[in-house]
Amino acid sequence: MNKKEVSQKYRIPVEVLDEYESWGLCNVVKYVMGEWQYDNQDLERLSTIMALHDVGFSNKEVEQYMRLLLETPNSKQTRIDFLTKKRKSKLDEIHLQEKQLERIDYLRHEINERKF
C-alpha cells in the first residue's frame, strides 16, 4: 500500500507517515515508482507509533522508543523504564487536575453557602 492508501484505510495522519519515513527505520527501502510502499511489518510499527502518540509521547520520544525497539537488542527493560516514566508523568498530571477540581468544588460550595 502507498502512503495515501495507508492513511485512509488506517486513519493515520500523513504527518505521522512522513515522520516514520524520515526516521529511516524501514529495513529495506520500499520506494516504488516515486512512492513508499508499506508492508505488514510497517503497519505493525505504525500501530505502535500511533499508540505512543495517543498516550502523549512527543515525536522525539516516539522516535527514541522506536529506535530502542528496532535497533537495540535486549532493550526490553529500557523500554519498560521509558513507559514507566511516562506513566508517572501522566499520574502527576492527573493528581494536579484532581487538586484543581477539588479547588473548583470548594469555590462552588463557598458560593452556595453564602447564597450570593
Coordinates of N, CA, C and O in Angstrom, one line a residue:
M1 N 0.8 -1.2 0.0 CA 0.0 0.0 0.0 C 0.9 1.2 0.0 O 1.9 1.3 0.7
N2 N 0.4 2.3 -0.7 CA 1.1 3.5 -0.7 C 0.7 4.4 0.5 O -0.3 4.0 1.2
K3 N 1.3 5.5 0.7 CA 1.0 6.4 1.8 C -0.4 6.8 1.9 O -1.0 6.8 3.0
K4 N -1.0 7.2 0.8 CA -2.4 7.7 0.8 C -3.3 6.6 1.2 O -4.2 6.8 2.0
E5 N -3.1 5.4 0.7 CA -3.9 4.2 1.0 C -3.9 3.9 2.5 O -4.9 3.6 3.2
V6 N -2.6 3.9 3.0 CA -2.4 3.6 4.4 C -3.1 4.6 5.3 O -3.8 4.3 6.3
S7 N -2.9 5.9 4.9 CA -3.5 7.0 5.7 C -5.0 6.9 5.7 O -5.7 7.0 6.8
Q8 N -5.7 6.6 4.6 CA -7.1 6.5 4.5 C -7.6 5.2 5.2 O -8.6 5.3 6.0
K9 N -7.0 4.1 5.0 CA -7.5 2.8 5.5 C -7.4 2.7 7.0 O -8.3 2.2 7.7
Y10 N -6.2 3.2 7.5 CA -6.0 3.0 9.0 C -6.1 4.3 9.7 O -5.8 4.4 10.9
R11 N -6.5 5.4 9.0 CA -6.7 6.7 9.7 C -5.4 7.2 10.4 O -5.5 7.6 11.5
I12 N -4.3 7.0 9.7 CA -3.1 7.5 10.2 C -2.7 8.8 9.5 O -2.7 8.9 8.3
P13 N -2.6 9.9 10.2 CA -2.3 11.2 9.6 C -1.0 11.1 8.7 O 0.0 10.4 9.1
V14 N -1.0 11.7 7.6 CA 0.1 11.7 6.7 C 1.4 12.2 7.4 O 2.5 11.8 7.1
E15 N 1.2 13.2 8.3 CA 2.3 13.7 9.0 C 3.1 12.6 9.8 O 4.3 12.6 9.9
V16 N 2.3 11.7 10.4 CA 2.9 10.5 11.1 C 3.7 9.6 10.1 O 4.8 9.2 10.4
L17 N 3.1 9.4 9.0 CA 3.8 8.6 7.9 C 5.0 9.3 7.5 O 6.1 8.6 7.3
D18 N 5.0 10.6 7.3 CA 6.2 11.3 6.9 C 7.3 11.2 8.0 O 8.4 11.0 7.7
E19 N 6.8 11.3 9.2 CA 7.8 11.2 10.3 C 8.4 9.8 10.3 O 9.6 9.7 10.4
Y20 N 7.6 8.8 10.2 CA 8.1 7.4 10.1 C 9.2 7.2 9.0 O 10.2 6.7 9.2
E21 N 8.8 7.8 7.8 CA 9.8 7.6 6.7 C 11.1 8.4 7.0 O 12.1 7.9 6.6
S22 N 11.0 9.6 7.6 CA 12.2 10.4 7.9 C 13.1 9.7 8.9 O 14.3 10.0 8.9
W23 N 12.6 8.8 9.7 CA 13.5 8.2 10.7 C 14.4 7.1 10.1 O 15.4 6.7 10.7
G24 N 14.0 6.6 8.9 CA 14.8 5.6 8.2 C 14.8 4.3 8.9 O 15.8 3.5 8.9
L25 N 13.7 3.9 9.6 CA 13.6 2.7 10.3 C 13.1 1.5 9.5 O 12.9 0.4 10.0
C26 N 12.8 1.7 8.2 CA 12.4 0.6 7.3 C 13.6 -0.3 7.1 O 14.7 0.2 6.9
N27 N 13.4 -1.6 7.2 CA 14.5 -2.5 6.9 C 15.0 -2.4 5.5 O 16.2 -2.4 5.3
V28 N 14.1 -2.4 4.6 CA 14.5 -2.3 3.2 C 13.8 -1.2 2.6 O 12.6 -1.0 2.8
V29 N 14.5 -0.4 1.8 CA 13.8 0.7 1.1 C 12.8 0.2 0.2 O 13.1 -0.6 -0.7
K30 N 11.6 0.6 0.3 CA 10.5 0.1 -0.5 C 9.9 1.3 -1.3 O 8.8 1.6 -1.1
Y31 N 10.7 1.9 -2.0 CA 10.3 3.0 -2.8 C 10.1 2.6 -4.2 O 11.0 2.2 -4.9
V32 N 8.8 2.6 -4.6 CA 8.4 2.1 -5.9 C 7.7 3.2 -6.7 O 6.7 3.8 -6.2
M33 N 8.1 3.5 -7.9 CA 7.5 4.5 -8.7 C 7.3 5.8 -8.0 O 6.2 6.4 -8.1
G34 N 8.3 6.2 -7.2 CA 8.2 7.5 -6.6 C 7.4 7.5 -5.3 O 7.1 8.6 -4.7
E35 N 7.0 6.4 -4.8 CA 6.2 6.3 -3.6 C 6.7 5.2 -2.6 O 7.1 4.2 -3.1
W36 N 6.6 5.5 -1.3 CA 6.9 4.4 -0.3 C 5.8 3.4 -0.4 O 4.6 3.7 -0.5
Q37 N 6.1 2.1 -0.3 CA 5.2 1.1 -0.2 C 5.3 0.5 1.2 O 6.3 0.1 1.7
Y38 N 4.1 0.4 1.9 CA 4.1 -0.1 3.3 C 3.7 -1.6 3.3 O 2.7 -2.0 2.6
D39 N 4.4 -2.4 4.1 CA 4.0 -3.8 4.2 C 3.5 -4.0 5.6 O 3.3 -3.1 6.4
N40 N 3.2 -5.3 5.9 CA 2.6 -5.6 7.2 C 3.5 -5.2 8.4 O 3.0 -4.8 9.5
Q41 N 4.8 -5.4 8.2 CA 5.7 -5.0 9.3 C 5.6 -3.5 9.6 O 5.6 -3.1 10.7
D42 N 5.6 -2.7 8.5 CA 5.4 -1.3 8.7 C 4.1 -0.9 9.4 O 4.1 -0.1 10.3
L43 N 3.1 -1.6 9.1 CA 1.8 -1.4 9.7 C 1.8 -1.7 11.2 O 1.2 -1.0 12.0
E44 N 2.5 -2.7 11.6 CA 2.7 -3.1 13.0 C 3.4 -2.0 13.7 O 3.1 -1.6 14.8
R45 N 4.5 -1.5 13.1 CA 5.3 -0.4 13.7 C 4.4 0.8 13.8 O 4.5 1.5 14.8
L46 N 3.7 1.1 12.7 CA 2.8 2.3 12.8 C 1.8 2.2 13.8 O 1.4 3.2 14.5
S47 N 1.3 1.0 14.1 CA 0.3 0.8 15.2 C 0.9 1.2 16.5 O 0.3 1.9 17.4
T48 N 2.2 0.8 16.7 CA 2.9 1.1 18.0 C 3.1 2.6 18.0 O 2.9 3.2 19.1
I49 N 3.5 3.2 16.9 CA 3.7 4.7 16.9 C 2.4 5.4 17.3 O 2.5 6.4 18.1
M50 N 1.3 5.0 16.7 CA 0.1 5.7 17.0 C -0.3 5.5 18.4 O -0.8 6.4 19.1
A51 N -0.1 4.3 19.0 CA -0.4 4.1 20.4 C 0.5 5.0 21.3 O 0.0 5.6 22.3
L52 N 1.7 5.2 21.0 CA 2.6 6.1 21.7 C 2.2 7.5 21.6 O 2.1 8.2 22.6
H53 N 1.8 7.9 20.4 CA 1.3 9.3 20.3 C 0.0 9.5 21.1 O -0.2 10.5 21.7
D54 N -0.9 8.5 21.0 CA -2.2 8.5 21.7 C -2.0 8.7 23.2 O -2.9 9.3 23.9
V55 N -1.0 8.2 23.8 CA -0.8 8.3 25.3 C 0.1 9.5 25.6 O 0.4 9.7 26.8
G56 N 0.4 10.3 24.7 CA 1.0 11.6 25.0 C 2.5 11.7 24.7 O 3.2 12.6 25.1
F57 N 3.1 10.7 24.0 CA 4.5 10.8 23.7 C 4.7 11.9 22.7 O 4.0 12.0 21.7
S58 N 5.8 12.6 22.8 CA 6.2 13.6 21.8 C 6.8 12.9 20.6 O 7.1 11.7 20.7
N59 N 6.9 13.6 19.5 CA 7.6 13.0 18.3 C 9.0 12.5 18.6 O 9.4 11.4 18.2
K60 N 9.7 13.3 19.4 CA 11.1 12.9 19.8 C 11.1 11.6 20.6 O 11.9 10.7 20.4
E61 N 10.1 11.5 21.6 CA 10.0 10.4 22.4 C 9.6 9.1 21.7 O 10.1 8.0 21.9
V62 N 8.7 9.3 20.7 CA 8.3 8.2 19.9 C 9.5 7.6 19.1 O 9.7 6.4 19.0
E63 N 10.2 8.5 18.5 CA 11.4 8.1 17.7 C 12.4 7.4 18.6 O 13.0 6.3 18.3
Q64 N 12.7 7.9 19.8 CA 13.6 7.2 20.8 C 13.1 5.8 21.1 O 13.9 4.9 21.1
Y65 N 11.8 5.7 21.4 CA 11.3 4.4 21.7 C 11.4 3.5 20.6 O 11.8 2.3 20.7
M66 N 11.1 3.9 19.4 CA 11.1 3.0 18.2 C 12.5 2.6 17.9 O 12.8 1.5 17.5
R67 N 13.5 3.5 18.1 CA 14.9 3.2 17.8 C 15.3 2.1 18.8 O 16.0 1.2 18.5
L68 N 14.9 2.2 20.1 CA 15.2 1.2 21.0 C 14.6 -0.1 20.6 O 15.3 -1.2 20.6
L69 N 13.4 -0.1 20.2 CA 12.7 -1.3 19.8 C 13.3 -2.0 18.6 O 13.5 -3.2 18.6
L70 N 13.7 -1.2 17.6 CA 14.2 -1.8 16.4 C 15.7 -1.9 16.2 O 16.1 -2.7 15.4
E71 N 16.4 -1.1 17.0 CA 17.9 -1.1 16.8 C 18.7 -1.6 17.9 O 19.9 -1.8 17.8
T72 N 18.1 -1.7 19.1 CA 18.8 -2.1 20.3 C 18.4 -3.4 20.8 O 17.3 -3.6 21.4
P73 N 19.2 -4.5 20.6 CA 18.9 -5.8 21.2 C 18.8 -5.7 22.7 O 19.5 -4.9 23.3
N74 N 17.9 -6.5 23.2 CA 17.8 -6.6 24.7 C 17.4 -5.3 25.3 O 17.9 -4.9 26.4
S75 N 16.6 -4.5 24.7 CA 16.2 -3.2 25.2 C 14.9 -3.2 26.0 O 14.3 -2.2 26.3
K76 N 14.4 -4.4 26.3 CA 13.1 -4.6 27.0 C 13.0 -3.8 28.2 O 12.1 -3.0 28.4
Q77 N 14.0 -3.9 29.1 CA 13.9 -3.1 30.4 C 14.0 -1.6 30.2 O 13.3 -0.9 30.8
T78 N 14.8 -1.2 29.2 CA 14.9 0.2 28.9 C 13.6 0.8 28.4 O 13.1 1.8 28.8
R79 N 12.9 0.0 27.6 CA 11.6 0.4 27.1 C 10.5 0.4 28.2 O 9.7 1.3 28.3
I80 N 10.6 -0.6 29.1 CA 9.7 -0.6 30.2 C 9.9 0.6 31.1 O 9.0 1.3 31.6
D81 N 11.2 1.0 31.4 CA 11.5 2.1 32.1 C 11.0 3.4 31.5 O 10.5 4.3 32.1
F82 N 11.1 3.5 30.2 CA 10.7 4.6 29.4 C 9.2 4.8 29.6 O 8.7 5.9 29.8
L83 N 8.4 3.7 29.5 CA 7.0 3.7 29.7 C 6.6 4.0 31.1 O 5.6 4.7 31.3
T84 N 7.3 3.5 32.0 CA 7.1 3.7 33.5 C 7.2 5.2 33.8 O 6.4 5.8 34.5
K85 N 8.3 5.8 33.2 CA 8.5 7.3 33.4 C 7.3 8.1 32.8 O 6.8 9.0 33.5
K86 N 6.8 7.7 31.7 CA 5.7 8.4 31.1 C 4.5 8.2 31.9 O 3.7 9.1 32.1
R87 N 4.3 7.0 32.4 CA 3.1 6.7 33.3 C 3.1 7.6 34.5 O 2.1 8.1 34.9
K88 N 4.3 7.7 35.1 CA 4.4 8.5 36.3 C 4.1 10.0 36.0 O 3.4 10.7 36.8
S89 N 4.6 10.5 34.9 CA 4.3 11.8 34.5 C 2.8 12.0 34.3 O 2.2 13.1 34.7
K90 N 2.1 11.1 33.7 CA 0.7 11.2 33.4 C -0.1 11.2 34.8 O -1.1 11.9 35.0
L91 N 0.4 10.3 35.7 CA -0.3 10.3 37.0 C -0.1 11.6 37.8 O -1.0 12.1 38.4
D92 N 1.1 12.2 37.6 CA 1.3 13.5 38.2 C 0.3 14.6 37.7 O -0.2 15.4 38.4
E93 N 0.1 14.5 36.3 CA -0.8 15.4 35.7 C -2.3 15.2 36.2 O -3.0 16.1 36.5
I94 N -2.6 13.9 36.4 CA -4.0 13.6 36.9 C -4.2 14.1 38.3 O -5.2 14.7 38.6
H95 N -3.1 13.9 39.1 CA -3.2 14.4 40.5 C -3.4 15.9 40.6 O -4.1 16.4 41.4
L96 N -2.6 16.6 39.7 CA -2.7 18.0 39.7 C -4.2 18.4 39.3 O -4.8 19.3 39.9
Q97 N -4.7 17.8 38.3 CA -6.1 18.1 37.8 C -7.1 17.8 38.9 O -8.1 18.5 39.0
E98 N -6.9 16.7 39.7 CA -7.8 16.4 40.8 C -7.8 17.5 41.8 O -8.8 17.9 42.3
K99 N -6.6 18.0 42.1 CA -6.5 19.1 43.1 C -7.2 20.3 42.5 O -7.9 21.1 43.3
Q100 N -7.1 20.6 41.2 CA -7.7 21.7 40.7 C -9.3 21.6 40.7 O -10.0 22.5 41.0
L101 N -9.7 20.3 40.5 CA -11.2 20.1 40.6 C -11.7 20.3 42.0 O -12.8 20.8 42.3
E102 N -10.9 19.8 43.0 CA -11.2 20.0 44.4 C -11.4 21.5 44.7 O -12.3 21.9 45.4
R103 N -10.5 22.3 44.2 CA -10.5 23.7 44.4 C -11.7 24.3 43.8 O -12.4 25.2 44.4
I104 N -12.1 23.9 42.6 CA -13.3 24.4 41.9 C -14.5 24.0 42.8 O -15.4 24.8 43.0
D105 N -14.6 22.8 43.3 CA -15.7 22.3 44.1 C -15.8 23.2 45.4 O -16.9 23.5 45.8
Y106 N -14.6 23.5 46.0 CA -14.6 24.3 47.2 C -15.2 25.7 46.9 O -16.1 26.2 47.6
L107 N -14.8 26.3 45.8 CA -15.3 27.6 45.4 C -16.8 27.6 45.1 O -17.5 28.5 45.5
R108 N -17.3 26.5 44.5 CA -18.7 26.4 44.2 C -19.5 26.2 45.6 O -20.5 26.8 45.7
H109 N -18.9 25.5 46.5 CA -19.5 25.3 47.8 C -19.6 26.6 48.5 O -20.6 27.0 49.1
E110 N -18.5 27.4 48.5 CA -18.5 28.7 49.1 C -19.6 29.6 48.5 O -20.3 30.3 49.3
I111 N -19.8 29.6 47.3 CA -20.8 30.4 46.6 C -22.2 30.0 47.1 O -23.0 30.8 47.5
N112 N -22.4 28.7 47.2 CA -23.7 28.2 47.6 C -24.0 28.5 49.1 O -25.1 28.8 49.5
E113 N -23.0 28.4 49.9 CA -23.1 28.6 51.3 C -23.4 30.1 51.6 O -24.2 30.4 52.6
R114 N -22.9 31.0 50.9 CA -23.0 32.4 51.1 C -24.3 33.0 50.5 O -24.7 34.1 50.7
K115 N -24.9 32.2 49.6 CA -26.2 32.5 48.9 C -26.1 33.8 48.2 O -27.1 34.6 48.2
F116 N -25.0 34.1 47.5 CA -24.9 35.3 46.6 C -24.2 34.9 45.4 O -23.7 34.0 45.1

